[in-house]
PDB file of C-alpha atoms and ligand atoms in Angstrom:
ATOM      1  CA  MET A1155      -4.922 -22.716  15.501  1.00 56.00           C
ATOM      2  CA  ALA A1156      -6.953 -21.503  12.488  1.00 67.00           C
ATOM      3  CA  ASP A1157      -5.215 -21.037   9.124  1.00 77.00           C
ATOM      4  CA  LEU A1158      -4.524 -17.303   9.013  1.00 81.00           C
ATOM      5  CA  GLY A1159      -3.694 -17.246   5.296  1.00 87.00           C
ATOM      6  CA  GLN A1160      -0.938 -15.323   3.586  1.00 85.00           C
ATOM      7  CA  PHE A1161      -1.896 -11.994   5.143  1.00 88.00           C
ATOM      8  CA  GLY A1162      -2.374 -13.346   8.667  1.00 91.00           C
ATOM      9  CA  LYS A1163       0.854 -15.360   8.758  1.00 90.00           C
ATOM     10  CA  PRO A1164       2.809 -15.045   5.508  1.00 89.00           C
ATOM     11  CA  THR A1165       5.045 -18.003   4.594  1.00 90.00           C
ATOM     12  CA  GLY A1166       7.564 -18.693   1.825  1.00 90.00           C
ATOM     13  CA  ILE A1167       7.686 -16.949  -1.510  1.00 90.00           C
ATOM     14  CA  ILE A1168       3.904 -16.375  -1.687  1.00 90.00           C
ATOM     15  CA  GLY A1169       4.047 -14.767   1.738  1.00 86.00           C
ATOM     16  CA  LYS A1170       6.772 -12.435   0.510  1.00 87.00           C
ATOM     17  CA  PHE A1171       4.622 -11.513  -2.490  1.00 83.00           C
ATOM     18  CA  SER A1172       1.738 -10.790  -0.049  1.00 88.00           C
ATOM     19  CA  GLY A1173       4.156  -8.498   1.775  1.00 86.00           C
ATOM     20  CA  TRP A1174       4.844  -6.621  -1.443  1.00 88.00           C
ATOM     21  CA  MET A1175       1.076  -6.100  -1.840  1.00 87.00           C
ATOM     22  CA  MET A1176       0.752  -4.886   1.760  1.00 89.00           C
ATOM     23  CA  ASP A1177       3.438  -2.248   1.134  1.00 88.00           C
ATOM     24  CA  ARG A1178       1.660  -1.073  -1.969  1.00 88.00           C
ATOM     25  CA  TYR A1179      -1.864  -0.922  -0.557  1.00 90.00           C
ATOM     26  CA  ASN A1180      -1.253   0.012   3.094  1.00 91.00           C
ATOM     27  CA  LYS A1181       0.991   3.071   2.656  1.00 93.00           C
ATOM     28  CA  LEU A1182      -1.728   5.532   3.712  1.00 94.00           C
ATOM     29  CA  GLU A1183      -2.265   3.649   6.991  1.00 96.00           C
ATOM     30  CA  HIS A1184       1.489   3.397   7.608  1.00 97.00           C
ATOM     31  CA  VAL A1185       2.033   7.138   7.138  1.00 96.00           C
ATOM     32  CA  GLU A1186      -1.050   8.203   9.122  1.00 96.00           C
ATOM     33  CA  THR A1187      -0.449   5.823  12.031  1.00 97.00           C
ATOM     34  CA  ILE A1188       3.094   7.103  12.503  1.00 97.00           C
ATOM     35  CA  LYS A1189       1.858  10.702  12.186  1.00 97.00           C
ATOM     36  CA  SER A1190      -0.910  10.165  14.751  1.00 97.00           C
ATOM     37  CA  LEU A1191       1.586   8.805  17.322  1.00 97.00           C
ATOM     38  CA  ASP A1192       3.559  12.085  17.253  1.00 96.00           C
ATOM     39  CA  LEU A1193       6.803  10.159  17.813  1.00 97.00           C
ATOM     40  CA  GLN A1194       9.523  11.895  19.824  1.00 96.00           C
ATOM     41  CA  PRO A1195      13.284  11.156  19.636  1.00 95.00           C
ATOM     42  CA  ASP A1196      13.273   9.477  23.043  1.00 95.00           C
ATOM     43  CA  ASP A1197      10.148   7.343  22.554  1.00 97.00           C
ATOM     44  CA  HIS A1198      10.519   3.612  23.158  1.00 97.00           C
ATOM     45  CA  VAL A1199       8.184   2.072  20.611  1.00 98.00           C
ATOM     46  CA  LEU A1200       6.724  -1.376  19.907  1.00 98.00           C
ATOM     47  CA  GLU A1201       5.124  -2.424  16.612  1.00 98.00           C
ATOM     48  CA  ILE A1202       3.036  -5.606  16.543  1.00 98.00           C
ATOM     49  CA  GLY A1203       2.674  -7.352  13.177  1.00 98.00           C
ATOM     50  CA  TYR A1204       5.324  -5.344  11.301  1.00 98.00           C
ATOM     51  CA  GLY A1205       4.933  -7.293   8.016  1.00 97.00           C
ATOM     52  CA  THR A1206       7.685  -6.063   5.677  1.00 97.00           C
ATOM     53  CA  GLY A1207       8.652  -3.290   8.132  1.00 97.00           C
ATOM     54  CA  GLN A1208       7.563  -0.397   5.926  1.00 96.00           C
ATOM     55  CA  ALA A1209       5.855   1.555   8.755  1.00 97.00           C
ATOM     56  CA  MET A1210       8.815   0.887  11.022  1.00 97.00           C
ATOM     57  CA  ASP A1211      11.165   2.350   8.444  1.00 96.00           C
ATOM     58  CA  LEU A1212       9.134   5.599   8.625  1.00 96.00           C
ATOM     59  CA  ALA A1213       9.000   5.522  12.437  1.00 96.00           C
ATOM     60  CA  ALA A1214      12.750   4.939  12.791  1.00 96.00           C
ATOM     61  CA  GLU A1215      13.470   8.325  11.151  1.00 94.00           C
ATOM     62  CA  LYS A1216      11.985   9.979  14.242  1.00 95.00           C
ATOM     63  CA  ILE A1217      13.659   7.951  16.999  1.00 93.00           C
ATOM     64  CA  HIS A1218      17.160   8.972  18.095  1.00 90.00           C
ATOM     65  CA  ASP A1219      17.734   8.197  21.770  1.00 88.00           C
ATOM     66  CA  GLU A1220      15.650   5.026  22.102  1.00 89.00           C
ATOM     67  CA  LYS A1221      14.572   2.219  19.808  1.00 95.00           C
ATOM     68  CA  ILE A1222      11.650   0.694  17.995  1.00 97.00           C
ATOM     69  CA  VAL A1223      11.048  -2.981  18.657  1.00 98.00           C
ATOM     70  CA  GLY A1224       8.944  -5.173  16.359  1.00 98.00           C
ATOM     71  CA  VAL A1225       7.133  -8.468  16.971  1.00 98.00           C
ATOM     72  CA  ASP A1226       5.628 -10.546  14.148  1.00 98.00           C
ATOM     73  CA  HIS A1227       4.890 -14.271  14.184  1.00 97.00           C
ATOM     74  CA  SER A1228       5.927 -14.763  10.544  1.00 97.00           C
ATOM     75  CA  ALA A1229       9.515 -15.877   9.930  1.00 96.00           C
ATOM     76  CA  ALA A1230       9.126 -14.834   6.262  1.00 95.00           C
ATOM     77  CA  MET A1231       8.215 -11.271   7.290  1.00 96.00           C
ATOM     78  CA  PHE A1232      11.106 -11.221   9.766  1.00 98.00           C
ATOM     79  CA  GLU A1233      13.511 -11.881   6.864  1.00 96.00           C
ATOM     80  CA  VAL A1234      11.961  -9.185   4.660  1.00 96.00           C
ATOM     81  CA  ALA A1235      11.742  -6.582   7.439  1.00 97.00           C
ATOM     82  CA  LEU A1236      15.334  -7.257   8.458  1.00 97.00           C
ATOM     83  CA  ARG A1237      16.496  -6.538   4.916  1.00 96.00           C
ATOM     84  CA  LYS A1238      14.321  -3.427   4.561  1.00 96.00           C
ATOM     85  CA  ASN A1239      15.449  -2.003   7.908  1.00 97.00           C
ATOM     86  CA  LYS A1240      19.093  -3.096   7.766  1.00 97.00           C
ATOM     87  CA  LYS A1241      20.491   0.394   8.218  1.00 96.00           C
ATOM     88  CA  TRP A1242      18.299   0.947  11.318  1.00 97.00           C
ATOM     89  CA  VAL A1243      19.123  -2.478  12.744  1.00 97.00           C
ATOM     90  CA  ASP A1244      22.857  -1.795  12.235  1.00 96.00           C
ATOM     91  CA  ARG A1245      22.484   1.555  14.051  1.00 95.00           C
ATOM     92  CA  GLY A1246      20.614  -0.104  16.921  1.00 96.00           C
ATOM     93  CA  VAL A1247      17.415   1.884  16.286  1.00 96.00           C
ATOM     94  CA  VAL A1248      15.321  -1.114  15.174  1.00 97.00           C
ATOM     95  CA  GLU A1249      15.157  -4.518  16.903  1.00 98.00           C
ATOM     96  CA  LEU A1250      13.075  -7.268  15.286  1.00 98.00           C
ATOM     97  CA  HIS A1251      11.610 -10.328  16.969  1.00 98.00           C
ATOM     98  CA  VAL A1252       9.565 -13.330  15.859  1.00 98.00           C
ATOM     99  CA  GLY A1253       6.821 -13.804  18.441  1.00 98.00           C
ATOM    100  CA  ASP A1254       3.117 -13.838  19.168  1.00 97.00           C
ATOM    101  CA  ALA A1255       1.080 -10.799  20.195  1.00 97.00           C
ATOM    102  CA  ARG A1256      -0.927 -12.956  22.626  1.00 96.00           C
ATOM    103  CA  LYS A1257       2.054 -13.196  24.941  1.00 96.00           C
ATOM    104  CA  LEU A1258       4.644 -10.461  24.568  1.00 98.00           C
ATOM    105  CA  ASP A1259       8.063 -11.296  25.884  1.00 97.00           C
ATOM    106  CA  PHE A1260       8.629  -7.901  27.554  1.00 98.00           C
ATOM    107  CA  PRO A1261       8.275  -6.754  31.153  1.00 98.00           C
ATOM    108  CA  GLN A1262       5.319  -4.570  32.090  1.00 97.00           C
ATOM    109  CA  GLU A1263       5.664  -0.851  31.424  1.00 98.00           C
ATOM    110  CA  SER A1264       8.418  -1.238  28.802  1.00 98.00           C
ATOM    111  CA  PHE A1265       7.194   1.080  26.033  1.00 98.00           C
ATOM    112  CA  ASN A1266       5.592   4.487  25.761  1.00 96.00           C
ATOM    113  CA  LYS A1267       4.033   3.949  22.312  1.00 98.00           C
ATOM    114  CA  VAL A1268       2.677   0.716  20.812  1.00 98.00           C
ATOM    115  CA  TYR A1269       1.045   0.404  17.399  1.00 98.00           C
ATOM    116  CA  SER A1270      -0.361  -2.325  15.198  1.00 98.00           C
ATOM    117  CA  ILE A1271      -1.580  -1.893  11.623  1.00 98.00           C
ATOM    118  CA  HIS A1272      -3.943  -4.341   9.845  1.00 96.00           C
ATOM    119  CA  CYS A1273      -3.209  -7.052  12.373  1.00 97.00           C
ATOM    120  CA  ILE A1274      -6.153  -7.183  14.789  1.00 97.00           C
ATOM    121  CA  TYR A1275      -8.381  -9.068  12.255  1.00 95.00           C
ATOM    122  CA  PHE A1276      -6.208 -12.144  12.846  1.00 95.00           C
ATOM    123  CA  TRP A1277      -6.555 -12.128  16.623  1.00 96.00           C
ATOM    124  CA  GLU A1278      -8.974 -14.793  17.845  1.00 93.00           C
ATOM    125  CA  GLN A1279      -9.529 -12.934  21.121  1.00 95.00           C
ATOM    126  CA  PRO A1280      -8.642  -9.280  20.467  1.00 97.00           C
ATOM    127  CA  GLU A1281      -9.058  -8.349  24.114  1.00 97.00           C
ATOM    128  CA  VAL A1282      -6.340 -10.811  25.188  1.00 97.00           C
ATOM    129  CA  ASN A1283      -3.840  -9.090  22.884  1.00 98.00           C
ATOM    130  CA  LEU A1284      -5.033  -5.582  23.779  1.00 98.00           C
ATOM    131  CA  ARG A1285      -4.542  -6.374  27.461  1.00 98.00           C
ATOM    132  CA  GLU A1286      -0.981  -7.460  26.633  1.00 98.00           C
ATOM    133  CA  ILE A1287      -0.427  -4.111  24.921  1.00 98.00           C
ATOM    134  CA  HIS A1288      -1.822  -2.349  27.988  1.00 98.00           C
ATOM    135  CA  ARG A1289       0.526  -4.376  30.220  1.00 98.00           C
ATOM    136  CA  VAL A1290       3.710  -3.473  28.318  1.00 98.00           C
ATOM    137  CA  LEU A1291       2.814   0.234  28.049  1.00 98.00           C
ATOM    138  CA  LYS A1292       4.131   2.746  30.563  1.00 98.00           C
ATOM    139  CA  ASN A1293       1.763   5.050  32.405  1.00 98.00           C
ATOM    140  CA  LYS A1294       0.525   7.746  29.973  1.00 97.00           C
ATOM    141  CA  GLY A1295       1.672   5.564  27.063  1.00 98.00           C
ATOM    142  CA  ILE A1296      -0.316   5.516  23.834  1.00 98.00           C
ATOM    143  CA  ALA A1297      -1.607   2.574  21.783  1.00 98.00           C
ATOM    144  CA  ALA A1298      -2.672   2.948  18.140  1.00 98.00           C
ATOM    145  CA  ILE A1299      -4.657   0.214  16.386  1.00 98.00           C
ATOM    146  CA  THR A1300      -5.166   0.807  12.670  1.00 98.00           C
ATOM    147  CA  ILE A1301      -7.791  -0.996  10.617  1.00 97.00           C
ATOM    148  CA  ARG A1302      -9.360  -0.819   7.173  1.00 94.00           C
ATOM    149  CA  THR A1303     -13.079   0.007   7.300  1.00 93.00           C
ATOM    150  CA  GLY A1304     -15.681  -0.892   4.698  1.00 85.00           C
ATOM    151  CA  LYS A1305     -18.233  -3.439   3.648  1.00 82.00           C
ATOM    152  CA  GLY A1306     -16.189  -6.675   3.648  1.00 81.00           C
ATOM    153  CA  GLU A1307     -17.186  -9.439   6.068  1.00 81.00           C
ATOM    154  CA  VAL A1308     -14.088  -9.083   8.243  1.00 81.00           C
ATOM    155  CA  TYR A1309     -14.653  -5.331   8.562  1.00 85.00           C
ATOM    156  CA  GLN A1310     -18.113  -5.941  10.029  1.00 87.00           C
ATOM    157  CA  LYS A1311     -16.571  -7.553  13.100  1.00 88.00           C
ATOM    158  CA  PHE A1312     -13.560  -5.262  13.311  1.00 93.00           C
ATOM    159  CA  THR A1313     -15.304  -1.883  13.116  1.00 95.00           C
ATOM    160  CA  ASP A1314     -13.595   1.154  14.600  1.00 96.00           C
ATOM    161  CA  THR A1315     -16.363   1.371  17.206  1.00 96.00           C
ATOM    162  CA  ASN A1316     -15.761  -2.241  18.262  1.00 96.00           C
ATOM    163  CA  VAL A1317     -12.018  -1.596  18.538  1.00 97.00           C
ATOM    164  CA  LYS A1318     -12.756   1.515  20.638  1.00 98.00           C
ATOM    165  CA  ASN A1319     -15.004  -0.547  22.937  1.00 98.00           C
ATOM    166  CA  TRP A1320     -12.403  -3.323  23.276  1.00 98.00           C
ATOM    167  CA  LEU A1321      -9.698  -0.777  24.131  1.00 98.00           C
ATOM    168  CA  GLU A1322     -11.949   0.755  26.793  1.00 98.00           C
ATOM    169  CA  SER A1323     -12.832  -2.632  28.253  1.00 98.00           C
ATOM    170  CA  CYS A1324      -9.086  -3.363  28.513  1.00 98.00           C
ATOM    171  CA  GLY A1325      -8.540  -0.237  30.584  1.00 97.00           C
ATOM    172  CA  PHE A1326      -7.541   2.360  27.985  1.00 98.00           C
ATOM    173  CA  LYS A1327      -8.721   5.952  28.541  1.00 98.00           C
ATOM    174  CA  ASN A1328      -9.315   8.905  26.219  1.00 98.00           C
ATOM    175  CA  VAL A1329      -9.972   6.546  23.292  1.00 98.00           C
ATOM    176  CA  VAL A1330     -10.472   8.398  20.002  1.00 98.00           C
ATOM    177  CA  ILE A1331     -11.080   7.322  16.418  1.00 98.00           C
ATOM    178  CA  ASN A1332      -9.255   9.114  13.577  1.00 97.00           C
ATOM    179  CA  ARG A1333     -10.991   8.335  10.293  1.00 96.00           C
ATOM    180  CA  LEU A1334      -8.908   8.502   7.112  1.00 94.00           C
ATOM    181  CA  GLY A1335      -9.147   7.971   3.389  1.00 84.00           C
ATOM    182  CA  LYS A1336     -12.092   8.131   1.062  1.00 80.00           C
ATOM    183  CA  ARG A1337     -14.437   6.067  -1.114  1.00 79.00           C
ATOM    184  CA  LYS A1338     -12.871   2.618  -1.720  1.00 84.00           C
ATOM    185  CA  HIS A1339      -9.972   3.097   0.674  1.00 90.00           C
ATOM    186  CA  LYS A1340     -11.130   4.036   4.160  1.00 93.00           C
ATOM    187  CA  ALA A1341      -9.312   3.309   7.371  1.00 96.00           C
ATOM    188  CA  SER A1342      -9.300   4.314  11.032  1.00 97.00           C
ATOM    189  CA  VAL A1343      -6.561   4.776  13.594  1.00 98.00           C
ATOM    190  CA  ILE A1344      -7.968   4.150  17.080  1.00 98.00           C
ATOM    191  CA  LEU A1345      -5.843   5.684  19.834  1.00 98.00           C
ATOM    192  CA  GLY A1346      -6.020   4.999  23.564  1.00 98.00           C
ATOM    193  CA  GLU A1347      -4.004   6.083  26.582  1.00 98.00           C
ATOM    194  CA  LYS A1348      -2.882   4.004  29.554  1.00 98.00           C
ATOM    195  CA  GLN A1349      -3.541   5.760  32.839  1.00 96.00           C
ATOM    196  CA  ILE A1350      -2.726   4.245  36.202  1.00 87.00           C
TER     197      ILE A1350
HETATM  198  C1  SAM B1368      -2.034  -7.983   6.957  1.00 77.89           C
HETATM  199  S1  SAM B1368      -0.402  -8.050   7.601  1.00 77.89           S
HETATM  200  C2  SAM B1368      -0.062  -6.310   7.908  1.00 77.89           C
HETATM  201  C3  SAM B1368       1.400  -6.021   7.937  1.00 77.89           C
HETATM  202  C4  SAM B1368       1.762  -4.554   8.164  1.00 77.89           C
HETATM  203  N1  SAM B1368       1.415  -4.145   9.509  1.00 77.89           N
HETATM  204  C5  SAM B1368       1.066  -3.677   7.153  1.00 77.89           C
HETATM  205  O1  SAM B1368       0.203  -2.874   7.536  1.00 77.89           O
HETATM  206  O2  SAM B1368       1.415  -3.744   5.959  1.00 77.89           O
HETATM  207  C6  SAM B1368      -0.593  -8.697   9.235  1.00 77.89           C
HETATM  208  C7  SAM B1368       0.756  -8.977   9.894  1.00 77.89           C
HETATM  209  O3  SAM B1368       0.527  -9.262  11.273  1.00 77.89           O
HETATM  210  C8  SAM B1368       1.209 -10.439  11.630  1.00 77.89           C
HETATM  211  N2  SAM B1368       0.424 -11.051  12.724  1.00 77.89           N
HETATM  212  C9  SAM B1368      -0.873 -11.438  12.704  1.00 77.89           C
HETATM  213  N3  SAM B1368      -1.259 -11.928  13.889  1.00 77.89           N
HETATM  214  C10 SAM B1368      -0.174 -11.851  14.702  1.00 77.89           C
HETATM  215  C11 SAM B1368       0.065 -12.213  16.051  1.00 77.89           C
HETATM  216  N4  SAM B1368      -0.885 -12.774  16.814  1.00 77.89           N
HETATM  217  N5  SAM B1368       1.294 -11.992  16.570  1.00 77.89           N
HETATM  218  C12 SAM B1368       2.286 -11.453  15.801  1.00 77.89           C
HETATM  219  N6  SAM B1368       2.121 -11.103  14.512  1.00 77.89           N
HETATM  220  C13 SAM B1368       0.909 -11.296  13.964  1.00 77.89           C
HETATM  221  C14 SAM B1368       1.280 -11.267  10.352  1.00 77.89           C
HETATM  222  O4  SAM B1368       2.321 -12.217  10.364  1.00 77.89           O
HETATM  223  C15 SAM B1368       1.468 -10.180   9.293  1.00 77.89           C
HETATM  224  O5  SAM B1368       2.819  -9.867   9.081  1.00 77.89           O
END
């Protein structure tokens, strides 16, 4: 397994500092991803790669009758997200897991919304993970994949058009790209629907 670095799999104190940076620099993407999912009180939601759990904290405000489940493979992020979301965990609205997006430990058709922010760059075979997302989504469920766009090397592989194509090749329909931000901070939320 390649070294994913402190953003791909944060560890220890440096990983926690990386988490602090993610919260600071990724707020726009967190807010816009949650907005674009149009969360309803009875949505059953999965977040992959929750980091410090900042986006989940926003999402939890909207969920009343169901819950939001998170999976991240970093034990350091699990600790931070648990602390940040304590009130939601205590109320049973948030449930956090340590696990890998390549093989999600949930039955098929478990969730009606799944999102993942700034995580896909660390997936060796993005289509394997996107197929897993498709598997755990219910019919008519929505997936949102959020990425930064720009000139950096990683962004050349993970363009919003490539993510759209991968989603389509994994069976998603009605795939759309919402472009956000400006100048030095541009991002896209790519949304797809499962239809069976
Ligand atoms: C750059 S951070 C982004 C965190 C958060 N989503 C944000 O936007 O601030 C990427 C996160 O995804 C997690 N991650 C990366 N690949 C993963 C995988 N295959 N399965 C589960 N978590 C993964 C990392 O541990 C890390 O917490």
